mmCIF file of C-alpha atoms in Angstrom:
data_model
loop_
_atom_site.group_PDB
_atom_site.id
_atom_site.type_symbol
_atom_site.label_atom_id
_atom_site.label_comp_id
_atom_site.label_asym_id
_atom_site.label_seq_id
_atom_site.Cartn_x
_atom_site.Cartn_y
_atom_site.Cartn_z
ATOM 1 C CA MET C 1427 3.330 -101.361 -25.242
ATOM 2 C CA PRO C 1428 2.361 -105.104 -24.484
ATOM 3 C CA LYS C 1429 -1.085 -103.784 -23.347
ATOM 4 C CA ALA C 1430 -1.415 -102.260 -26.890
ATOM 5 C CA VAL C 1431 -0.529 -105.525 -28.508
ATOM 6 C CA SER C 1432 -2.941 -107.223 -26.250
ATOM 7 C CA THR C 1433 -5.633 -104.707 -27.097
ATOM 8 C CA GLY C 1434 -4.723 -105.267 -30.962
ATOM 9 C CA MET C 1435 -4.841 -108.807 -30.710
ATOM 10 C CA GLY C 1436 -8.171 -109.033 -28.905
ATOM 11 C CA ALA C 1437 -9.700 -106.697 -31.377
ATOM 12 C CA ARG C 1438 -8.524 -108.752 -34.470
ATOM 13 C CA PHE C 1439 -9.562 -112.115 -32.968
ATOM 14 C CA ARG C 1440 -13.183 -110.634 -32.636
ATOM 15 C CA LEU C 1441 -12.976 -108.933 -35.887
ATOM 16 C CA VAL C 1442 -11.946 -112.128 -37.754
ATOM 17 C CA GLY C 1443 -14.381 -114.106 -35.461
ATOM 18 C CA GLY C 1444 -11.687 -116.667 -34.600
ATOM 19 C CA VAL C 1445 -8.469 -117.504 -32.944
ATOM 20 C CA PRO C 1446 -5.654 -118.977 -34.947
ATOM 21 C CA THR C 1447 -3.254 -121.687 -33.770
ATOM 22 C CA TYR C 1448 -0.157 -119.527 -34.403
ATOM 23 C CA CYS C 1449 0.239 -115.600 -34.777
ATOM 24 C CA LEU C 1450 3.227 -114.489 -36.746
ATOM 25 C CA THR C 1451 4.557 -111.241 -35.780
ATOM 26 C CA ASP C 1452 7.829 -109.219 -36.475
ATOM 27 C CA ASN C 1453 10.574 -109.131 -34.257
ATOM 28 C CA GLU C 1454 9.149 -106.111 -32.262
ATOM 29 C CA LYS C 1455 10.838 -105.378 -28.914
ATOM 30 C CA THR C 1456 7.358 -105.590 -27.398
ATOM 31 C CA VAL C 1457 7.297 -109.254 -28.575
ATOM 32 C CA THR C 1458 10.969 -110.218 -28.370
ATOM 33 C CA VAL C 1459 13.270 -109.270 -25.639
ATOM 34 C CA LYS C 1460 16.496 -110.772 -27.478
ATOM 35 C CA HIS C 1461 18.026 -113.041 -29.599
ATOM 36 C CA VAL C 1462 20.368 -116.016 -28.236
ATOM 37 C CA ALA C 1463 21.821 -118.311 -30.980
ATOM 38 C CA ARG C 1464 19.129 -116.922 -33.431
ATOM 39 C CA ILE C 1465 16.439 -117.971 -31.042
ATOM 40 C CA ALA C 1466 14.047 -115.104 -30.013
ATOM 41 C CA ILE C 1467 13.374 -114.857 -26.497
ATOM 42 C CA ARG C 1468 9.818 -113.785 -25.876
ATOM 43 C CA ASN C 1469 8.652 -110.933 -23.778
ATOM 44 C CA PRO C 1470 7.308 -112.371 -20.402
ATOM 45 C CA GLU C 1471 4.362 -110.239 -20.625
ATOM 46 C CA ILE C 1472 2.967 -111.441 -24.141
ATOM 47 C CA VAL C 1473 2.950 -115.030 -23.368
ATOM 48 C CA PRO C 1474 0.175 -115.046 -20.762
ATOM 49 C CA ILE C 1475 -1.629 -113.278 -23.679
ATOM 50 C CA GLY C 1476 -1.186 -116.306 -26.269
ATOM 51 C CA ARG C 1477 -1.904 -118.605 -23.373
ATOM 52 C CA TYR C 1478 -5.154 -116.778 -22.521
ATOM 53 C CA TYR C 1479 -6.552 -116.795 -26.144
ATOM 54 C CA GLY C 1480 -5.058 -120.429 -26.971
ATOM 55 C CA THR C 1481 -2.656 -119.279 -29.680
ATOM 56 C CA VAL C 1482 1.124 -119.410 -29.855
ATOM 57 C CA VAL C 1483 3.049 -116.202 -30.622
ATOM 58 C CA ARG C 1484 5.524 -116.915 -33.445
ATOM 59 C CA MET C 1485 8.393 -114.373 -34.318
ATOM 60 C CA CYS C 1486 9.842 -113.798 -37.928
ATOM 61 C CA LEU C 1487 13.379 -114.536 -38.405
ATOM 62 C CA PRO C 1488 15.689 -111.430 -38.582
ATOM 63 C CA ALA C 1489 16.794 -110.238 -41.900
ATOM 64 C CA ASP C 1490 14.305 -112.839 -43.644
ATOM 65 C CA PRO C 1491 11.731 -111.457 -45.616
ATOM 66 C CA GLU C 1492 10.441 -115.115 -46.621
ATOM 67 C CA SER C 1493 9.277 -115.483 -42.994
ATOM 68 C CA LYS C 1494 7.469 -112.216 -42.834
ATOM 69 C CA GLY C 1495 4.682 -113.199 -45.366
ATOM 70 C CA GLY C 1496 2.693 -110.077 -46.274
ATOM 71 C CA SER C 1497 3.386 -107.932 -42.934
ATOM 72 C CA GLU C 1498 5.758 -105.474 -44.668
ATOM 73 C CA ALA C 1499 3.373 -105.085 -47.830
ATOM 74 C CA THR C 1500 0.577 -104.498 -45.480
ATOM 75 C CA VAL C 1501 2.560 -101.525 -44.161
ATOM 76 C CA ARG C 1502 3.623 -100.409 -47.497
ATOM 77 C CA ILE C 1503 -0.081 -100.578 -48.598
ATOM 78 C CA ALA C 1504 -1.358 -98.766 -45.769
ATOM 79 C CA LYS C 1505 1.189 -95.837 -46.159
ATOM 80 C CA ARG C 1506 0.324 -95.531 -50.056
ATOM 81 C CA ASP C 1507 -3.438 -95.678 -49.633
ATOM 82 C CA LEU C 1508 -4.561 -94.516 -46.232
ATOM 83 C CA VAL C 1509 -1.817 -91.834 -45.356
ATOM 84 C CA PRO C 1510 -2.542 -88.516 -46.903
ATOM 85 C CA THR C 1511 -0.161 -87.754 -49.653
ATOM 86 C CA ALA C 1512 0.126 -85.744 -52.857
ATOM 87 C CA VAL C 1513 -0.512 -88.762 -54.680
ATOM 88 C CA ASN C 1514 -3.640 -90.352 -53.257
ATOM 89 C CA LEU C 1515 -5.155 -86.863 -52.739
ATOM 90 C CA ARG C 1516 -6.421 -88.078 -49.372
ATOM 91 C CA GLU C 1517 -7.503 -85.136 -46.989
ATOM 92 C CA GLU C 1518 -5.862 -84.751 -43.456
ATOM 93 C CA TYR C 1519 -7.796 -86.754 -40.671
ATOM 94 C CA ARG C 1520 -9.760 -84.943 -38.057
ATOM 95 C CA ASP C 1521 -8.549 -87.388 -35.462
ATOM 96 C CA PHE C 1522 -7.552 -90.964 -35.018
ATOM 97 C CA GLN C 1523 -11.118 -92.163 -35.026
ATOM 98 C CA ALA C 1524 -11.420 -90.770 -38.575
ATOM 99 C CA LEU C 1525 -8.260 -92.714 -39.429
ATOM 100 C CA LEU C 1526 -9.615 -95.885 -37.945
ATOM 101 C CA ALA C 1527 -13.037 -95.305 -39.896
ATOM 102 C CA ALA C 1528 -10.936 -94.927 -43.119
ATOM 103 C CA CYS C 1529 -8.988 -98.320 -42.278
ATOM 104 C CA ASP C 1530 -12.346 -100.145 -41.682
ATOM 105 C CA SER C 1531 -13.773 -98.776 -44.908
ATOM 106 C CA PHE C 1532 -10.228 -99.834 -46.886
ATOM 107 C CA MET C 1533 -10.373 -103.244 -45.378
ATOM 108 C CA ALA C 1534 -13.981 -103.938 -46.293
ATOM 109 C CA GLU C 1535 -13.433 -102.610 -50.038
ATOM 110 C CA VAL C 1536 -10.109 -104.538 -50.544
ATOM 111 C CA ASN C 1537 -11.524 -107.852 -48.965
ATOM 112 C CA GLY C 1538 -14.449 -107.692 -51.072
ATOM 113 C CA GLN C 1539 -12.617 -107.830 -54.262
ATOM 114 C CA ILE C 1540 -11.080 -111.016 -56.198
ATOM 115 C CA ASP C 1541 -7.611 -111.590 -55.058
ATOM 116 C CA ARG C 1542 -5.126 -111.459 -57.935
ATOM 117 C CA GLU C 1543 -3.161 -114.666 -56.692
ATOM 118 C CA THR C 1544 -6.027 -116.798 -55.603
ATOM 119 C CA ARG C 1545 -8.738 -115.594 -58.000
ATOM 120 C CA ARG C 1546 -11.106 -115.714 -55.005
ATOM 121 C CA VAL C 1547 -12.842 -113.107 -52.717
ATOM 122 C CA PRO C 1548 -10.658 -112.735 -49.423
ATOM 123 C CA ALA C 1549 -13.970 -112.226 -47.414
ATOM 124 C CA GLN C 1550 -15.571 -115.407 -48.500
ATOM 125 C CA MET C 1551 -12.259 -117.330 -47.891
ATOM 126 C CA LEU C 1552 -12.143 -116.244 -44.350
ATOM 127 C CA ALA C 1553 -15.785 -117.667 -43.926
ATOM 128 C CA GLU C 1554 -14.335 -120.960 -44.852
ATOM 129 C CA GLU C 1555 -11.139 -120.652 -42.856
ATOM 130 C CA ARG C 1556 -13.206 -119.620 -39.876
ATOM 131 C CA GLN C 1557 -14.306 -122.932 -39.331
ATOM 132 C CA ARG C 1558 -10.745 -123.919 -38.342
ATOM 133 C CA LEU C 1559 -10.106 -121.404 -35.856
ATOM 134 C CA HIS C 1560 -10.527 -121.405 -32.368
ATOM 135 C CA PRO C 1561 -13.386 -119.896 -30.698
ATOM 136 C CA VAL C 1562 -12.718 -116.347 -29.018
ATOM 137 C CA PRO C 1563 -12.818 -116.177 -25.351
ATOM 138 C CA GLN C 1564 -16.322 -114.751 -24.189
ATOM 139 C CA HIS C 1565 -14.103 -112.027 -22.084
ATOM 140 C CA ALA C 1566 -11.083 -110.145 -23.454
ATOM 141 C CA PHE C 1567 -7.871 -110.591 -21.570
ATOM 142 C CA THR C 1568 -8.192 -108.008 -18.551
ATOM 143 C CA ALA C 1569 -4.545 -106.482 -19.446
ATOM 144 C CA ALA C 1570 -6.140 -105.480 -22.601
ATOM 145 C CA PHE C 1571 -8.443 -103.018 -20.793
ATOM 146 C CA GLY C 1572 -5.486 -100.981 -19.513
ATOM 147 C CA GLN C 1573 -4.594 -99.895 -15.922
ATOM 148 C CA SER C 1574 -7.191 -100.403 -13.189
ATOM 149 C CA ARG C 1575 -8.548 -97.430 -11.429
ATOM 150 C CA LEU C 1576 -11.118 -97.342 -8.263
ATOM 151 C CA VAL C 1577 -13.703 -94.827 -8.964
ATOM 152 C CA GLY C 1578 -14.127 -92.156 -6.074
ATOM 153 C CA LYS C 1579 -17.176 -91.000 -4.320
ATOM 154 C CA ASP C 1580 -17.559 -87.945 -6.767
ATOM 155 C CA ALA C 1581 -17.794 -90.531 -9.871
ATOM 156 C CA THR C 1582 -14.451 -89.569 -11.017
ATOM 157 C CA ILE C 1583 -11.045 -91.492 -11.668
ATOM 158 C CA GLN C 1584 -7.472 -89.946 -12.220
ATOM 159 C CA VAL C 1585 -5.261 -90.766 -15.073
ATOM 160 C CA ASP C 1586 -2.008 -88.761 -15.588
ATOM 161 C CA ALA C 1587 -3.324 -86.049 -12.894
ATOM 162 C CA VAL C 1588 -6.226 -85.686 -14.977
ATOM 163 C CA ARG C 1589 -9.936 -86.179 -13.485
ATOM 164 C CA TYR C 1590 -12.276 -88.001 -15.584
ATOM 165 C CA SER C 1591 -15.850 -88.701 -14.927
ATOM 166 C CA VAL C 1592 -17.570 -92.115 -15.195
ATOM 167 C CA PRO C 1593 -21.226 -93.099 -14.567
ATOM 168 C CA HIS C 1594 -22.258 -92.662 -10.822
ATOM 169 C CA ALA C 1595 -23.269 -96.237 -10.693
ATOM 170 C CA LEU C 1596 -19.679 -97.533 -10.756
ATOM 171 C CA ILE C 1597 -18.883 -95.500 -7.512
ATOM 172 C CA GLU C 1598 -16.358 -97.425 -5.584
ATOM 173 C CA GLN C 1599 -15.735 -99.963 -8.135
ATOM 174 C CA SER C 1600 -12.743 -101.097 -9.962
ATOM 175 C CA VAL C 1601 -12.631 -100.047 -13.725
ATOM 176 C CA TRP C 1602 -10.009 -100.192 -16.517
ATOM 177 C CA VAL C 1603 -8.530 -97.326 -18.321
ATOM 178 C CA ARG C 1604 -6.572 -97.170 -21.475
ATOM 179 C CA PHE C 1605 -5.860 -94.513 -24.193
ATOM 180 C CA GLN C 1606 -6.754 -95.207 -27.718
ATOM 181 C CA CYS C 1607 -5.564 -92.716 -29.988
ATOM 182 C CA ASP C 1608 -6.812 -89.364 -28.452
ATOM 183 C CA ASP C 1609 -9.393 -91.057 -26.565
ATOM 184 C CA LEU C 1610 -9.343 -92.501 -22.685
ATOM 185 C CA ILE C 1611 -11.615 -95.513 -22.809
ATOM 186 C CA VAL C 1612 -13.278 -96.568 -19.393
ATOM 187 C CA THR C 1613 -14.039 -100.357 -19.281
ATOM 188 C CA ALA C 1614 -16.140 -101.690 -16.720
ATOM 189 C CA MET C 1615 -17.832 -105.078 -15.836
ATOM 190 C CA THR C 1616 -21.538 -105.094 -16.295
ATOM 191 C CA GLY C 1617 -23.381 -108.555 -15.727
ATOM 192 C CA GLY C 1618 -20.127 -110.190 -16.143
ATOM 193 C CA LEU C 1619 -19.088 -108.760 -19.361
ATOM 194 C CA PRO C 1620 -16.705 -105.994 -20.110
ATOM 195 C CA VAL C 1621 -18.345 -102.841 -21.568
ATOM 196 C CA GLU C 1622 -17.292 -99.427 -22.387
ATOM 197 C CA ALA C 1623 -18.353 -97.220 -19.539
ATOM 198 C CA ALA C 1624 -17.175 -93.913 -20.773
ATOM 199 C CA ARG C 1625 -15.048 -92.210 -23.221
ATOM 200 C CA HIS C 1626 -13.250 -88.974 -23.015
ATOM 201 C CA ALA C 1627 -11.093 -87.001 -25.055
ATOM 202 C CA ARG C 1628 -7.368 -86.864 -23.613
ATOM 203 C CA SER C 1629 -6.933 -83.946 -21.501
ATOM 204 C CA THR C 1630 -4.156 -82.237 -19.630
ATOM 205 C CA PRO C 1631 -3.478 -81.461 -15.780
ATOM 206 C CA GLY C 1632 -5.810 -78.655 -14.682
ATOM 207 C CA ASN C 1633 -8.507 -79.440 -17.377
ATOM 208 C CA PRO C 1634 -10.866 -82.243 -15.870
ATOM 209 C CA ARG C 1635 -13.182 -83.958 -18.144
ATOM 210 C CA ILE C 1636 -16.719 -84.267 -16.447
ATOM 211 C CA ASP C 1637 -19.914 -85.492 -18.280
ATOM 212 C CA ASP C 1638 -23.159 -84.362 -16.553
ATOM 213 C CA ALA C 1639 -24.678 -87.273 -17.918
ATOM 214 C CA HIS C 1640 -22.743 -89.375 -15.809
ATOM 215 C CA TYR C 1641 -24.426 -87.923 -12.621
ATOM 216 C CA PRO C 1642 -28.094 -88.325 -11.652
ATOM 217 C CA GLU C 1643 -30.386 -85.555 -12.019
ATOM 218 C CA GLY C 1644 -30.172 -82.910 -9.186
ATOM 219 C CA SER C 1645 -26.615 -83.955 -8.324
ATOM 220 C CA ARG C 1646 -24.865 -80.864 -9.687
ATOM 221 C CA GLY C 1647 -26.977 -78.215 -8.210
ATOM 222 C CA LYS C 1648 -29.954 -78.538 -10.056
ATOM 223 C CA GLN C 1649 -32.969 -79.039 -7.662
ATOM 224 C CA VAL C 1650 -35.591 -81.481 -8.657
ATOM 225 C CA PRO C 1651 -39.054 -81.448 -7.123
ATOM 226 C CA THR C 1652 -39.015 -84.623 -4.802
ATOM 227 C CA PRO C 1653 -42.225 -85.084 -2.735
ATOM 228 C CA THR C 1654 -41.730 -85.716 0.912
ATOM 229 C CA THR C 1655 -45.402 -85.620 1.922
ATOM 230 C CA PRO C 1656 -48.678 -87.138 0.576
ATOM 231 C CA ALA C 1657 -49.976 -83.590 -0.256
ATOM 232 C CA GLU C 1658 -46.737 -82.894 -2.207
ATOM 233 C CA ALA C 1659 -46.903 -86.103 -4.031
ATOM 234 C CA GLU C 1660 -50.539 -85.295 -5.118
ATOM 235 C CA PHE C 1661 -49.662 -82.058 -6.467
ATOM 236 C CA LEU C 1662 -46.336 -83.109 -8.291
ATOM 237 C CA ALA C 1663 -48.512 -86.146 -9.733
ATOM 238 C CA LEU C 1664 -50.534 -83.640 -11.795
ATOM 239 C CA GLY C 1665 -47.729 -83.426 -14.254
ATOM 240 C CA PRO C 1666 -44.470 -81.649 -15.542
ATOM 241 C CA GLY C 1667 -46.482 -78.270 -15.359
ATOM 242 C CA ALA C 1668 -46.929 -78.985 -11.726
ATOM 243 C CA ALA C 1669 -43.325 -79.659 -11.203
ATOM 244 C CA LEU C 1670 -42.321 -76.440 -13.316
ATOM 245 C CA TRP C 1671 -44.937 -74.158 -11.391
ATOM 246 C CA LEU C 1672 -43.432 -75.108 -8.021
ATOM 247 C CA GLN C 1673 -39.578 -74.501 -9.181
ATOM 248 C CA GLU C 1674 -40.692 -71.072 -10.600
ATOM 249 C CA ALA C 1675 -42.671 -70.492 -7.536
ATOM 250 C CA GLY C 1676 -39.533 -71.319 -5.272
ATOM 251 C CA ASP C 1677 -37.484 -69.063 -7.469
ATOM 252 C CA THR C 1678 -39.699 -66.232 -7.099
ATOM 253 C CA GLY C 1679 -40.554 -66.255 -3.720
ATOM 254 C CA VAL C 1680 -44.364 -66.815 -3.782
ATOM 255 C CA ARG C 1681 -46.259 -66.771 -0.719
ATOM 256 C CA ARG C 1682 -48.989 -69.518 0.620
ATOM 257 C CA VAL C 1683 -47.314 -72.007 -2.055
ATOM 258 C CA LEU C 1684 -48.780 -75.056 0.017
ATOM 259 C CA ALA C 1685 -52.195 -73.389 -0.046
ATOM 260 C CA LYS C 1686 -52.027 -72.725 -3.898
ATOM 261 C CA MET C 1687 -50.931 -76.414 -4.146
ATOM 262 C CA THR C 1688 -54.004 -77.590 -2.697
ATOM 263 C CA ASP C 1689 -56.251 -75.158 -4.680
ATOM 264 C CA ALA C 1690 -54.582 -76.589 -7.806
ATOM 265 C CA VAL C 1691 -55.177 -80.297 -6.752
ATOM 266 C CA ALA C 1692 -58.943 -79.386 -6.033
ATOM 267 C CA LEU C 1693 -59.321 -77.654 -9.487
ATOM 268 C CA ALA C 1694 -57.844 -81.004 -11.227
ATOM 269 C CA LYS C 1695 -60.676 -83.035 -9.576
ATOM 270 C CA LEU C 1696 -63.342 -80.667 -11.255
ATOM 271 C CA HIS C 1697 -61.505 -79.678 -14.683
ATOM 272 C CA GLY C 1698 -59.368 -82.660 -15.148
ATOM 273 C CA ILE C 1699 -55.556 -83.333 -14.493
ATOM 274 C CA ASP C 1700 -54.289 -82.307 -18.230
ATOM 275 C CA ALA C 1701 -55.985 -78.797 -18.183
ATOM 276 C CA VAL C 1702 -54.960 -78.042 -14.806
ATOM 277 C CA ASP C 1703 -51.261 -79.219 -15.389
ATOM 278 C CA ARG C 1704 -51.218 -77.148 -18.766
ATOM 279 C CA ALA C 1705 -52.353 -74.299 -16.907
ATOM 280 C CA LEU C 1706 -49.780 -74.522 -14.014
ATOM 281 C CA GLY C 1707 -47.095 -74.868 -16.879
ATOM 282 C CA THR C 1708 -48.433 -71.468 -18.456
ATOM 283 C CA ALA C 1709 -48.614 -69.714 -15.058
ATOM 284 C CA ALA C 1710 -44.986 -70.645 -14.276
ATOM 285 C CA THR C 1711 -43.737 -69.553 -17.934
ATOM 286 C CA VAL C 1712 -45.492 -66.012 -17.624
ATOM 287 C CA GLU C 1713 -44.781 -65.995 -13.837
ATOM 288 C CA ARG C 1714 -48.486 -65.649 -12.957
ATOM 289 C CA PHE C 1715 -48.369 -66.845 -9.271
ATOM 290 C CA ALA C 1716 -51.025 -64.516 -7.516
ATOM 291 C CA ASP C 1717 -54.524 -65.614 -6.113
ATOM 292 C CA GLY C 1718 -56.955 -66.366 -8.702
ATOM 293 C CA ASP C 1719 -54.269 -66.416 -11.456
ATOM 294 C CA LEU C 1720 -54.413 -70.191 -11.935
ATOM 295 C CA MET C 1721 -58.310 -70.077 -12.280
ATOM 296 C CA ALA C 1722 -58.061 -67.147 -14.813
ATOM 297 C CA ILE C 1723 -55.507 -68.971 -17.006
ATOM 298 C CA LEU C 1724 -57.495 -72.025 -16.735
ATOM 299 C CA ALA C 1725 -60.823 -70.502 -17.906
ATOM 300 C CA HIS C 1726 -59.263 -68.910 -20.592
ATOM 301 C CA GLN C 1727 -57.582 -71.738 -21.862
ATOM 302 C CA VAL C 1728 -60.981 -73.613 -21.656
ATOM 303 C CA GLU C 1729 -62.626 -70.939 -23.650
ATOM 304 C CA TYR C 1730 -60.081 -70.297 -26.339
ATOM 305 C CA ASP C 1731 -58.367 -73.262 -28.230
ATOM 306 C CA ASP C 1732 -54.552 -73.137 -28.848
ATOM 307 C CA THR C 1733 -55.246 -73.133 -32.624
ATOM 308 C CA GLU C 1734 -57.500 -70.262 -32.546
ATOM 309 C CA PRO C 1735 -55.335 -66.995 -33.357
ATOM 310 C CA THR C 1736 -55.969 -64.034 -30.815
ATOM 311 C CA ARG C 1737 -56.009 -60.782 -32.830
ATOM 312 C CA ALA C 1738 -56.318 -57.354 -31.038
ATOM 313 C CA GLY C 1739 -59.413 -55.350 -31.840
ATOM 314 C CA GLU C 1740 -59.445 -52.047 -33.616
ATOM 315 C CA ALA C 1741 -61.397 -50.411 -30.658
ATOM 316 C CA HIS C 1742 -58.198 -50.419 -28.504
ATOM 317 C CA SER C 1743 -55.774 -49.420 -31.278
ATOM 318 C CA LEU C 1744 -53.803 -46.129 -30.617
ATOM 319 C CA GLN C 1745 -53.281 -45.777 -34.543
ATOM 320 C CA PRO C 1746 -56.279 -43.181 -35.788
ATOM 321 C CA GLY C 1747 -55.650 -44.347 -39.434
ATOM 322 C CA THR C 1748 -53.198 -45.444 -42.059
ATOM 323 C CA TYR C 1749 -52.945 -41.805 -43.702
ATOM 324 C CA ALA C 1750 -49.649 -41.269 -42.036
ATOM 325 C CA TRP C 1751 -48.137 -44.285 -43.947
ATOM 326 C CA SER C 1752 -49.281 -43.302 -47.415
ATOM 327 C CA GLY C 1753 -46.112 -41.714 -48.311
ATOM 328 C CA PHE C 1754 -44.147 -44.578 -47.173
ATOM 329 C CA GLY C 1755 -41.485 -45.706 -49.608
ATOM 330 C CA SER C 1756 -42.068 -42.531 -51.957
ATOM 331 C CA PRO C 1757 -38.813 -40.465 -52.982
#
């Protein structure tokens, strides 16, 4: 729980745009260990958080509503206006992210209205009070990021016996993980700044969460054409059609692939790279890999424009006439 408190404090400070000298909290067990002679003994895990942000965590007095300010009213307002009830007719939230969005929307709404006591808009008052706040540290308190994990060579981390993927660039680096509502958030240091590296829905043992976007193309079984000789590089430089042709030719078991690649490069010098690449893509799509197929497709595409419709002539129709259709639709 101290990590959750640290996360909440850091998020609020950044939302407000400053750090107050004192932070007043209720006597939660995460903040207070016990009371001795009516003196609150702070949780030793909370003290470093206050020191890091340059604030002092103060506790309310037990059974003393006057020292609690509006904290209790805040909870009451949240239950009345944000929690779905038969009175406010709010719909059930899909997940905690939807609840957080509703909280942000409600906060912006109420802080943009004139307060009944001060006769001023709270958002405008906050802009003035922000000048008296301490600056927020550039980096968040590391404990707020959660527990540390070392990324394995398979670009995954293990949390509660469940494997979650992270970007492959973080392999063998340390990251921090924490649960926020129903999401697992992975934080990493990039350029000296903490950034969200990955986010997954919470899972259960035996159901890993793997995001293909975290892995480089070709690392999950998909072969990607990669030139190893100057001839291969010259062919693949023709464009995506050439790469598609090579992939399909490999899957089909085409013979004399290298010779046909050389012929395609030679045709590109005569007819242009774009035209040959387009013909290669068409050949791959319709699986035309025989000798002379590429030249035939290229000649056809040069003669006929894509915008020109192709219609079958009546001379090759097997239908002798339309008389057989004359009674179609008649009772």
